Tab-separated table of C-alpha atoms in Angstrom:
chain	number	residue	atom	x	y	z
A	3	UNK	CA	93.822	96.876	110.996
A	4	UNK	CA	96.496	94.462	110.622
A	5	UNK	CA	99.032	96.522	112.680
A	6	UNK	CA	96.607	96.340	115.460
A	7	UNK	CA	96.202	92.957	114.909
A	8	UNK	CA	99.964	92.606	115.297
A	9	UNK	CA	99.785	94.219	118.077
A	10	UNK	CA	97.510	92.116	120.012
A	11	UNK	CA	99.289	89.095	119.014
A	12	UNK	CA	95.888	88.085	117.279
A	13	UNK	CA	96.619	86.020	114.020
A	14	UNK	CA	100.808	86.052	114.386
A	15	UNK	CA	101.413	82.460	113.850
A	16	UNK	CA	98.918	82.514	110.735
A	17	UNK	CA	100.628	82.654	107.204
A	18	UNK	CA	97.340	84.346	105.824
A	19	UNK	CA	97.596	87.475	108.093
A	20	UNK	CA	101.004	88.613	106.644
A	21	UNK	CA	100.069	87.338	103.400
A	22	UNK	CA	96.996	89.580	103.224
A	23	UNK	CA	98.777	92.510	104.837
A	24	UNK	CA	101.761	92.791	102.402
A	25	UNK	CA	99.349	92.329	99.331
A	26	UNK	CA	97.457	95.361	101.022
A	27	UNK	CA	100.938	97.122	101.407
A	28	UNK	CA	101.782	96.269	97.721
A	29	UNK	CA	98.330	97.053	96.222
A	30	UNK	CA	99.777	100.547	97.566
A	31	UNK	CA	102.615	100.420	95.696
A	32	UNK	CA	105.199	100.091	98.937
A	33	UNK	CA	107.303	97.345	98.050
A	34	UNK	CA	109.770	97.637	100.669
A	35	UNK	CA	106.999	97.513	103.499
A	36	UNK	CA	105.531	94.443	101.599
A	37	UNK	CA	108.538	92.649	101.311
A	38	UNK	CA	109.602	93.515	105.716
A	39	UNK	CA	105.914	92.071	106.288
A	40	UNK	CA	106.900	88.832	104.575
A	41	UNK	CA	110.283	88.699	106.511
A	42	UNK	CA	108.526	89.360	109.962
A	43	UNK	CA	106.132	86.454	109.289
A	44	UNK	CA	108.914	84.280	108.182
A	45	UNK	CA	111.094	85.597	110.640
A	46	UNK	CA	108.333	84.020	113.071
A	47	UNK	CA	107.760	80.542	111.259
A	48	UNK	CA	103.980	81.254	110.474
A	49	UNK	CA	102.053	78.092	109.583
A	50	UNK	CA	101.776	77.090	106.886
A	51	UNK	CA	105.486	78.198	106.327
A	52	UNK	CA	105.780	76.530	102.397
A	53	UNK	CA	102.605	79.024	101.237
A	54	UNK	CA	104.507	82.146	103.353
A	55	UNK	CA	107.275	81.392	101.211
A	56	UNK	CA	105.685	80.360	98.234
A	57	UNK	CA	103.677	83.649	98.191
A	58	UNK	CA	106.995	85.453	99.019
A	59	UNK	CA	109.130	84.479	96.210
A	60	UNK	CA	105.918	85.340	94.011
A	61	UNK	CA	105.943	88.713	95.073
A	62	UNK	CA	110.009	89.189	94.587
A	63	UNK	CA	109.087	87.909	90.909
A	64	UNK	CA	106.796	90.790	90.377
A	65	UNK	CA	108.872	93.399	92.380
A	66	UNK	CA	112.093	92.015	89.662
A	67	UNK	CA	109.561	92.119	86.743
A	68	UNK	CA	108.618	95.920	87.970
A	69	UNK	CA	112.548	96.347	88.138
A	70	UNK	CA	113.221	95.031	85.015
A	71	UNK	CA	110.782	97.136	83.358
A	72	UNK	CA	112.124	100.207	84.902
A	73	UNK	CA	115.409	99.695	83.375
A	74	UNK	CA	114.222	99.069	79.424
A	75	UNK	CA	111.909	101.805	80.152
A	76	UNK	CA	115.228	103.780	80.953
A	77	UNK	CA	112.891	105.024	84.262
A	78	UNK	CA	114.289	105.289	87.728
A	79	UNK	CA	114.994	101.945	89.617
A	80	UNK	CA	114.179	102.513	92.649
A	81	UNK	CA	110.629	104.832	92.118
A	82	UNK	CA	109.520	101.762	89.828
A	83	UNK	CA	109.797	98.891	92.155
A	84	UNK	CA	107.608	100.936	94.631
A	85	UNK	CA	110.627	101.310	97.462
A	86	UNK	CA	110.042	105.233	98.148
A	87	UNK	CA	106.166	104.461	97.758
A	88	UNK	CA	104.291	106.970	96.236
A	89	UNK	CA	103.720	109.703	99.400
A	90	UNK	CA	107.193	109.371	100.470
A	91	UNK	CA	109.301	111.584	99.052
A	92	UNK	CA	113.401	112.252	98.984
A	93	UNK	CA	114.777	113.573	102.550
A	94	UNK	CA	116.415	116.941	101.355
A	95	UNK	CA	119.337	118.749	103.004
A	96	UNK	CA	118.447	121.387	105.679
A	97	UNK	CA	121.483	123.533	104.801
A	98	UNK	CA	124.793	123.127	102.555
A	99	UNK	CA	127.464	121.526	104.100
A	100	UNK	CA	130.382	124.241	103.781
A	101	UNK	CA	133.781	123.587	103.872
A	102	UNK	CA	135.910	124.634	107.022
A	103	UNK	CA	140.430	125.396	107.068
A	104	UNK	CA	142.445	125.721	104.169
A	105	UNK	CA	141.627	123.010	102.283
A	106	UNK	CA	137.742	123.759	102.820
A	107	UNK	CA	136.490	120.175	103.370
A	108	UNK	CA	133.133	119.692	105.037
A	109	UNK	CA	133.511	118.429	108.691
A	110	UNK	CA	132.430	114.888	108.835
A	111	UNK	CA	130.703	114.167	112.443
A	112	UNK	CA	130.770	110.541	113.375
A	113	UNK	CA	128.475	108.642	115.395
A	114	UNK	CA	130.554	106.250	117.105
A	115	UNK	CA	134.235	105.811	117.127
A	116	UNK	CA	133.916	102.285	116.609
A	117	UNK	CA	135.017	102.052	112.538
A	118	UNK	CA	133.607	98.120	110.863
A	119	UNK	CA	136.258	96.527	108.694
A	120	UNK	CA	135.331	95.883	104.968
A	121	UNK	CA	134.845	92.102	105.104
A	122	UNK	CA	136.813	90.522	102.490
C-alpha cells in the first residue's frame, strides 16, 4: 500500500506516510528497510520535518537498545537489530573458489579498473 502510494506521488511531502510505513516495516522486524524509509522522507524534507526526525532518532534508540541487548545476550549483532529481517536469509556461495598457478590463489575478477584511495 504505501509503495504504491509512493509511487503515485500520493502523500510524499507528508511526514505521517513514511512515519507509518517504517513502523509497518519495523513491526516486521526489518530495521534496515525502516531506517531507508526514514532517510527517503528526510531525504525529501517531508512536513512536518522536526516530527520526521523526532520519530527517527526514536526509532535509532530502539534499533541501539535491540543492539545493545544482542551483545550482553552474547547473540548475533546483526540478526538482533532486525538488518537481515527474518525471511531473508545469508547469500551462500554457488561453488568454492579454487586456487589457480603455483601459488594456488583464487583469481580475483574486478569490476572496474578504477581502484578508490583510502581517505585519510
Amino acid at each position: 500500500l504505501y509503495s504504491y502510494l509512493h509511487s503515485q506521488g500520493i502523500g510524499t511531502s507528508l511526514a505521517s506516510l513514511y512515519i507509518t510505513w517504517a513502523e509497518e516495516y519495523e513491526a516486521r522486524g526489518n530495521n534496515k528497510k525502516a531506517d531507508a524509509i526514514f532517510q527517503e522522507g528526510l531525504r525529501c524534507k517531508a512536513e512536518p520535518l522536526n516530527k520526521l526526525q523526532c520519530h527517527h532518532r526514536q526509532f535509532q534508540a530502539r534499533v541501539a537498545q535491540q543492539v545493545l541487548q544482542g551483545i550482553s545476550e552474547g547473540g548475533d549483532i546483526d540478526e538482533d537489530a532486525g538488518f537481515l529481517g527474518a525471511s531473508e536469509l545469508q547469500r551462500v556461495s554457488l561453488a568454492d573458489l579454487k586456487g589457480k598457478g603455483r601459488k594456488k590463489r583464487a583469481p580475483v575478477n574486478r569490476v572496474t579498473d578504477v581502484v578508490k584511495p583510502l581517505s585519510t
